Amino acid sequence: MTESSEPTEQPLDLLYSETEDDLRAAVRALLADRAGHQTLLGRIETDSPYVPGLWKSLAGDIGVAGLLVPENLGGQGASHREAAVVLEELGRAVTPLPYLTSAVVATETLLALEGESDAAAGLLTELAGGRTVAALAVPLSTAPDAELPLGATVGAVADAGAADVFLVLRADGLYAVPADEATVAPQTPLDLTRPLATVTTGAGSGARLAGPDAARAAVRRGLLAGAGLLASEQLGLAEWCLEETVRYTRERHQFNRPVGSFQALKHRMAQLWLDLVGARAAARAAADALATGSADAPLIAAVAQAYCSRVAVRAAEECVQLHGGIGMTWEHPAHLALKRAKADQIALGSTGRHQDAIAALVGLAPPG
Amino acid sequence: MTDVEELLARTRKLLADHPPADTDRTDFLRARFDAGLAWVHYPVGLGGLDAPRALQAVVDAELAAAGAPDNDPRKIGIGLGMAAPTVLAHGTDEVKERFLRPLWVGEEVWCQLFSEPGAGSDLAALATRAVRDGEDWVVDGQKVWTSSAHTARWAILIARTDPDAPKHRGITYFVCDMTDPGVEVRPLRQITGEAEFNEVFLTGVRIPDAHRLGEVGDGWRVAQTTLMNERVSIGGARIPREGGMIGKVAATWRARPELRTHELHRRLLDHWVDAEVARLAGERLRQQLVAGRPGPEGSAMKLAFARLNQAISGLEVELLGDEGLLYGEWEMRRPELVDFTGRDAGYRYLRSKGNSIEGGTSEVLLNIVAERVLGLPPEPRNDKDVAWKDLAR
Ligand SMILES: Cc1cc2nc3c(=O)[nH]c(=O)nc-3n(C[C@H](O)[C@H](O)[C@H](O)COP(=O)(O)OP(=O)(O)OC[C@H]3O[C@@H](n4cnc5c(N)ncnc54)[C@H](O)[C@@H]3O)c2cc1C
């Protein structure tokens, strides 16, 4: 009865802990109460899709903004595993909140600098308490291993409108630029639940946090954490799409039977469930690899992104299709999920980019 | 008796009393069974210690480190994976005592006489008859696609005992002696050229009533134990990264740069990601089992691996180009064990076609996921309350 054993070190912990389950329940209850789909549909075409007061409740009262930040800097001293659970819930509810941008990408970037820079440490403390929101001034599409933009003007910066401070990469290092010293020009996003803007900052503005090499390494670390944890947002979103589709097709009758009893539909939903089993394992693996600082983290984050992006888009597309005409309407929330899923496919690196990273990491070189 | 230390002490005592280096393999395996270290979650006296299943890994690791022989699970997979749990759950004390030890040790190979020419996915439609005659049952019928019937000493068999009852209610479950003169096994050649499976003709086979598992007419319920364990055993093996089919094609890719194209590179990476995710999902399933929180994910694993194996082995044949046009050998053989990743790419491509058929087809498994996991409504049926003998065939 001998079985082959894992060649790598410690196997990843792919389950949810009780603390994580409790955190999930708290976040889910808050979102259901304050940011239901009808609330979102009423906000997405106003100046700001963010539900007033929601960030304060989630970041401050439940304390999720500081999950990645050590306790001595005012954070919760938790890990990427807990942040991933928050993102699953934000994905399920397609909530507009600067969580991924500020509490993950910007926070993780600053965590890389906190030892060297008092300014970075100070900013981290503010972010951890949820009092300040930061955005890294790069396009949302930037992959962890991408060329980083250095211009004064950067487009498609996510949650720029919510940011109090921008982290701006320049040739000589990383700067913290207060939002009131920057020009923020909103763009019209495909995904109305994650606003985008063009951000312009003057050459000398802000305070320098790090020199060029440390800055690049820090930004890469921030983007890697973002990519790895985006998989959890995609997982949550796909789960909602499947649950909603199952619920609807069980109730909707055509031809004198529930449409969910037709095998052509059942197989498509069963297939989605199968994909979700994989997505959950991949997303958990990425969160745990980031939490433990595993050397495997860049590989597993890329695997999780390549896989979960596809699953989320498929789940949202199936959700629209299997709802029929009602799935095509503005009043049904399926389109919120579809637009988020499609934008997430590009966010933090496309599937192709992640696959290229995998090829390089595991030695599967292209031709030539 | 579930403590790791006690278990290790017991394992070390077994090794001290029967040093693997100078103990006959079968003797060692028998001693291991008698020490309760065969399958620790089985009852005391039947090869186990009523311990949590997860602790088996502790025993296995200790024995492997000492160079102890194993029971070659690949040769006796049907016995271990399907017959044993069914015998344990539904057998009388005498039946359990008689069969479990030689089954686990590997002295007696088992096969599964379920499918028939007219009853595959719709297994409950089976037509093989068993008629009571004194203390025996007399069985007549034909089974098909029976893996390892040519090496088996015993079979788990389901047969119809009441044709007047609706199909699910007139079936009874037996242990069948494959050496009975009424059992005829003929090889059935597969698309790979060889014959892992067989046709089995049953003519006046006598089975003592003592070899019945469960009540008369309750065989369908008993068979559920077998079928649930079949899916677990097919999907449950632990795999290292790049284990299984993906490792074969990745090795070829690395060793043979001249074969690479951009289109194949994209597909290879797609499959690599899917294989790694399937591996992680399998790992997650195991962690759930160990934590005592098994989920329905087991059925997902078999579906995922069938699709992956087929896609990856297909890619490998294409990658090989001119060599992909060739096949190792078509010689008709009757192998003792199934080796999914053995032999050449062409064999792997053809053998993996069976992965979405054996142990329940992928279509049928998707039905099960849709209805039992997602709770979607069943299709309308017209065969549930009709006597079996009145059904269309
Ligand atoms: C390599 C191999 C080894 C095997 N070993 C054994 C063994 O040891 N013992 C044993 O008893 N059997 C064995 N089998 C048999 C196997 O269990 C059956 O082949 C399988 O259950 C399918 O039955 P069938 O072949 O009659 O196909 P059918 O049931 O006739 O199916 C034909 C097609 O119809 C589809 N279909 C059927 N019903 C439905 C439905 N309700 N909804 C949607 N699609 C449906 C199927 O998916 C399939 O594509 C083995 C098979 C293989 C390939």
Coordinates of C-alpha atoms in Angstrom, one line a residue, chain A residues 70-361:
Chain A
P70 CA 2.0 42.8 11.2
E71 CA 0.5 43.7 14.6
N72 CA 3.4 46.1 15.5
L73 CA 2.4 48.2 12.5
G74 CA -1.2 48.3 13.5
G75 CA -2.4 45.4 11.4
Q76 CA -4.0 42.1 12.2
G77 CA -0.9 40.0 11.6
A78 CA -2.9 37.5 9.7
S79 CA -1.9 36.3 6.2
H80 CA -2.8 35.9 2.5
R81 CA -5.0 33.0 3.4
E82 CA -7.5 35.3 5.3
A83 CA -7.2 38.0 2.7
A84 CA -8.1 35.4 0.1
V85 CA -11.3 34.5 1.9
V86 CA -12.3 38.2 2.0
L87 CA -11.6 38.4 -1.8
E88 CA -13.8 35.3 -2.4
E89 CA -16.7 37.1 -0.7
L90 CA -16.0 40.4 -2.6
G91 CA -15.9 38.4 -5.8
R92 CA -19.2 36.6 -5.0
A93 CA -20.9 39.9 -4.4
V94 CA -19.0 41.8 -7.1
T95 CA -18.5 44.5 -4.6
P96 CA -16.8 47.8 -5.6
L97 CA -14.2 48.3 -2.9
P98 CA -10.5 49.2 -3.2
Y99 CA -9.5 46.0 -1.4
L100 CA -7.4 44.2 -3.9
T101 CA -5.7 47.4 -4.9
S102 CA -5.1 49.0 -1.5
A103 CA -5.2 46.2 1.1
V104 CA -3.3 43.7 -1.1
V105 CA -1.2 45.2 -4.0
A106 CA -0.3 48.5 -2.4
T107 CA 0.0 47.0 1.1
E108 CA 2.3 44.2 -0.1
T109 CA 4.4 46.6 -2.0
L110 CA 4.9 48.7 1.1
L111 CA 5.6 45.6 3.2
A112 CA 8.7 45.0 1.0
L113 CA 10.0 48.4 2.0
E114 CA 8.8 48.7 5.6
G115 CA 12.2 47.7 7.1
E116 CA 14.2 50.3 5.2
S117 CA 11.7 53.2 5.1
D118 CA 10.0 54.9 8.0
A119 CA 7.7 56.6 5.6
A120 CA 6.6 53.2 4.1
A121 CA 6.0 51.9 7.6
G122 CA 4.0 54.9 8.6
L123 CA 1.9 54.6 5.5
L124 CA 1.3 50.9 6.1
T125 CA 0.0 51.7 9.5
E126 CA -2.5 54.1 8.0
L127 CA -3.5 51.5 5.4
A128 CA -3.9 48.8 8.0
G129 CA -6.4 50.8 9.9
G130 CA -8.4 51.5 6.8
R131 CA -8.0 55.3 7.3
T132 CA -6.0 55.7 4.2
V133 CA -6.5 54.1 0.8
A134 CA -3.5 53.7 -1.6
A135 CA -3.3 52.7 -5.2
L136 CA -0.2 51.6 -7.1
A137 CA -0.1 53.8 -10.2
V138 CA 0.2 51.0 -12.9
P139 CA -2.4 49.8 -15.4
L140 CA -4.6 47.1 -13.9
S141 CA -3.4 44.8 -16.7
T142 CA 0.2 44.8 -15.4
A143 CA 1.6 41.3 -14.8
P144 CA 4.1 40.6 -12.0
D145 CA 6.9 40.1 -14.5
A146 CA 5.9 42.9 -16.9
E147 CA 7.9 46.0 -17.9
L148 CA 6.8 48.6 -15.5
P149 CA 5.6 52.0 -16.7
L150 CA 7.6 55.1 -15.7
G151 CA 5.7 57.9 -17.4
A152 CA 4.1 60.8 -15.6
T153 CA 0.7 59.7 -16.9
V154 CA -0.6 56.2 -16.4
G155 CA -4.0 54.9 -17.6
A156 CA -6.3 52.2 -16.4
V157 CA -5.3 52.6 -12.8
A158 CA -7.9 50.7 -10.7
D159 CA -9.7 52.4 -7.8
A160 CA -7.8 55.6 -8.4
G161 CA -10.9 57.6 -7.5
A162 CA -10.9 56.0 -4.0
A163 CA -7.2 56.5 -3.4
D164 CA -5.8 59.1 -0.9
V165 CA -2.3 58.4 -2.0
F166 CA -0.6 56.9 -5.1
L167 CA 2.5 54.8 -5.2
V168 CA 4.3 56.1 -8.3
L169 CA 7.3 54.3 -9.9
R170 CA 9.8 56.7 -11.4
A171 CA 13.3 56.1 -12.8
D172 CA 14.9 56.9 -9.5
G173 CA 12.5 55.0 -7.2
L174 CA 9.1 54.7 -5.7
Y175 CA 7.2 57.7 -4.5
A176 CA 4.1 58.3 -2.3
V177 CA 2.1 61.1 -3.9
P178 CA -0.9 62.4 -2.1
A179 CA -4.0 62.3 -4.3
D180 CA -4.5 66.0 -4.1
E181 CA -1.2 66.6 -5.8
A182 CA -2.3 64.3 -8.7
T183 CA -4.7 64.7 -11.6
V184 CA -7.2 61.8 -11.7
A185 CA -9.3 61.6 -14.9
P186 CA -11.9 58.9 -14.7
Q187 CA -12.2 56.5 -17.7
T188 CA -15.3 54.5 -18.7
P189 CA -14.6 50.9 -17.6
L190 CA -16.0 47.7 -19.0
D191 CA -16.4 46.6 -15.4
L192 CA -18.4 49.3 -13.7
T193 CA -17.7 47.8 -10.3
R194 CA -13.9 48.5 -10.5
P195 CA -13.5 52.1 -11.7
L196 CA -10.5 53.1 -13.7
A197 CA -8.8 56.4 -14.2
T198 CA -5.8 58.1 -15.8
V199 CA -3.5 59.4 -13.1
T200 CA -1.0 62.2 -13.8
T201 CA 1.6 63.2 -11.2
G202 CA 4.1 66.1 -11.5
A203 CA 7.8 65.2 -11.7
G204 CA 8.9 66.3 -8.3
S205 CA 5.7 65.5 -6.4
G206 CA 5.5 63.2 -3.3
A207 CA 8.0 61.6 -0.9
R208 CA 10.5 59.0 -2.1
L209 CA 10.1 55.6 -0.3
A210 CA 12.8 53.6 -2.1
G211 CA 15.5 53.7 -4.7
P212 CA 15.1 52.1 -8.2
D213 CA 16.1 48.5 -7.5
A214 CA 14.2 48.1 -4.2
A215 CA 11.2 49.9 -5.8
R216 CA 11.0 47.4 -8.6
A217 CA 11.4 44.4 -6.4
A218 CA 8.7 45.8 -4.1
V219 CA 6.3 46.5 -6.9
R220 CA 6.8 43.0 -8.3
R221 CA 6.1 41.6 -4.9
G222 CA 2.9 43.6 -4.7
L223 CA 1.7 42.5 -8.1
L224 CA 2.5 38.9 -7.4
A225 CA 0.4 38.9 -4.3
G226 CA -2.3 40.7 -6.3
A227 CA -2.2 38.1 -9.0
G228 CA -2.2 35.1 -6.6
L229 CA -5.1 36.5 -4.6
L230 CA -7.1 37.6 -7.6
A231 CA -7.7 33.9 -8.1
S232 CA -9.8 33.9 -5.0
E233 CA -11.9 36.7 -6.2
Q234 CA -12.5 34.8 -9.4
L235 CA -13.3 31.7 -7.5
G236 CA -16.0 33.5 -5.4
L237 CA -17.4 35.1 -8.5
A238 CA -17.6 31.8 -10.4
E239 CA -19.3 30.1 -7.4
W240 CA -22.0 32.8 -7.3
C241 CA -22.6 32.3 -11.0
L242 CA -23.0 28.6 -10.7
E243 CA -25.2 28.7 -7.6
E244 CA -27.5 31.4 -9.2
T245 CA -27.7 29.4 -12.4
V246 CA -28.6 26.2 -10.6
R247 CA -31.2 28.0 -8.5
Y248 CA -32.8 29.6 -11.6
T249 CA -32.9 26.6 -13.8
R250 CA -34.5 24.5 -11.1
E251 CA -37.3 27.0 -10.9
R252 CA -37.7 28.1 -14.5
H253 CA -40.2 25.8 -16.4
Q254 CA -40.4 25.3 -20.1
F255 CA -41.9 22.3 -22.0
N256 CA -43.7 21.4 -18.8
R257 CA -40.5 20.7 -16.8
P258 CA -37.8 22.6 -15.1
V259 CA -35.2 23.6 -17.7
G260 CA -32.6 22.4 -15.2
S261 CA -33.8 18.8 -15.8
F262 CA -32.6 18.9 -19.4
Q263 CA -29.4 16.9 -19.6
A264 CA -27.8 19.4 -22.1
L265 CA -28.0 22.0 -19.3
K266 CA -27.2 19.7 -16.4
H267 CA -23.9 18.6 -18.0
R268 CA -22.9 22.2 -18.5
M269 CA -23.5 23.0 -14.9
A270 CA -21.9 19.8 -13.7
Q271 CA -18.9 20.7 -15.8
L272 CA -18.7 24.1 -14.2
W273 CA -18.8 22.5 -10.8
L274 CA -15.9 20.3 -11.8
D275 CA -14.0 23.4 -12.9
L276 CA -14.8 25.0 -9.5
V277 CA -13.3 22.1 -7.7
G278 CA -10.0 22.8 -9.5
A279 CA -10.3 26.6 -9.1
R280 CA -10.8 26.2 -5.3
A281 CA -7.7 24.0 -5.0
A282 CA -5.7 26.4 -7.2
A283 CA -6.8 29.6 -5.4
R284 CA -6.2 28.0 -2.0
A285 CA -2.7 26.8 -3.1
A286 CA -1.8 30.3 -4.3
A287 CA -3.0 31.9 -1.0
D288 CA -1.1 29.4 1.1
A289 CA 2.1 29.6 -1.0
L290 CA 2.0 33.4 -0.6
A291 CA 1.3 33.1 3.1
T292 CA 4.2 30.7 3.8
G293 CA 6.5 32.6 1.5
S294 CA 7.1 29.4 -0.4
A295 CA 9.7 29.5 -3.2
D296 CA 6.9 28.0 -5.3
A297 CA 4.7 31.1 -5.0
P298 CA 5.4 32.6 -8.4
L299 CA 4.7 29.3 -10.1
I300 CA 1.5 28.6 -8.2
A301 CA 0.2 32.1 -8.5
A302 CA 0.7 31.9 -12.3
V303 CA -1.1 28.5 -12.4
A304 CA -4.0 29.8 -10.3
Q305 CA -4.3 32.9 -12.5
A306 CA -4.1 31.0 -15.8
Y307 CA -6.8 28.6 -14.5
C308 CA -9.2 30.7 -12.4
S309 CA -9.4 33.5 -15.1
R310 CA -10.8 31.0 -17.5
V311 CA -13.2 29.4 -15.0
A312 CA -14.6 32.8 -13.9
V313 CA -15.3 33.9 -17.5
R314 CA -16.9 30.7 -18.4
A315 CA -19.0 30.6 -15.3
A316 CA -20.3 34.1 -16.0
E317 CA -20.9 33.4 -19.7
E318 CA -22.8 30.3 -18.8
C319 CA -24.8 32.2 -16.2
V320 CA -25.9 34.7 -18.8
Q321 CA -26.7 32.0 -21.4
L322 CA -28.6 29.7 -19.1
H323 CA -30.8 32.5 -17.8
G324 CA -32.0 33.2 -21.3
G325 CA -33.5 36.6 -22.1
I326 CA -33.5 37.7 -18.5
G327 CA -29.7 37.1 -18.4
M328 CA -29.3 39.8 -21.1
T329 CA -31.1 42.5 -19.1
W330 CA -29.5 45.3 -17.2
E331 CA -31.7 44.7 -14.1
H332 CA -30.4 41.1 -13.6
P333 CA -27.0 41.1 -11.8
A334 CA -25.4 38.5 -14.2
H335 CA -23.8 41.2 -16.3
L336 CA -22.0 42.6 -13.2
A337 CA -20.3 39.2 -12.8
L338 CA -19.7 38.9 -16.6
K339 CA -18.0 42.3 -16.8
R340 CA -15.9 41.7 -13.7
A341 CA -14.9 38.3 -14.9
K342 CA -13.9 39.5 -18.3
A343 CA -11.9 42.5 -16.8
D344 CA -10.3 40.1 -14.3
Q345 CA -9.0 38.0 -17.1
I346 CA -6.8 40.9 -18.2
A347 CA -6.1 42.2 -14.7
L348 CA -2.6 41.5 -13.3
G349 CA -1.5 39.7 -16.5
S350 CA -3.3 37.8 -19.2
T351 CA -3.5 34.0 -19.4
G352 CA -0.8 34.0 -22.0
R353 CA 1.6 36.0 -19.9
H354 CA 1.1 33.7 -16.9
Q355 CA 1.6 30.7 -19.2
D356 CA 4.9 32.2 -20.4
A357 CA 6.0 32.6 -16.8
I358 CA 5.1 29.0 -16.1
A359 CA 7.0 27.8 -19.2
A360 CA 10.1 29.7 -18.0
L361 CA 9.8 28.4 -14.4

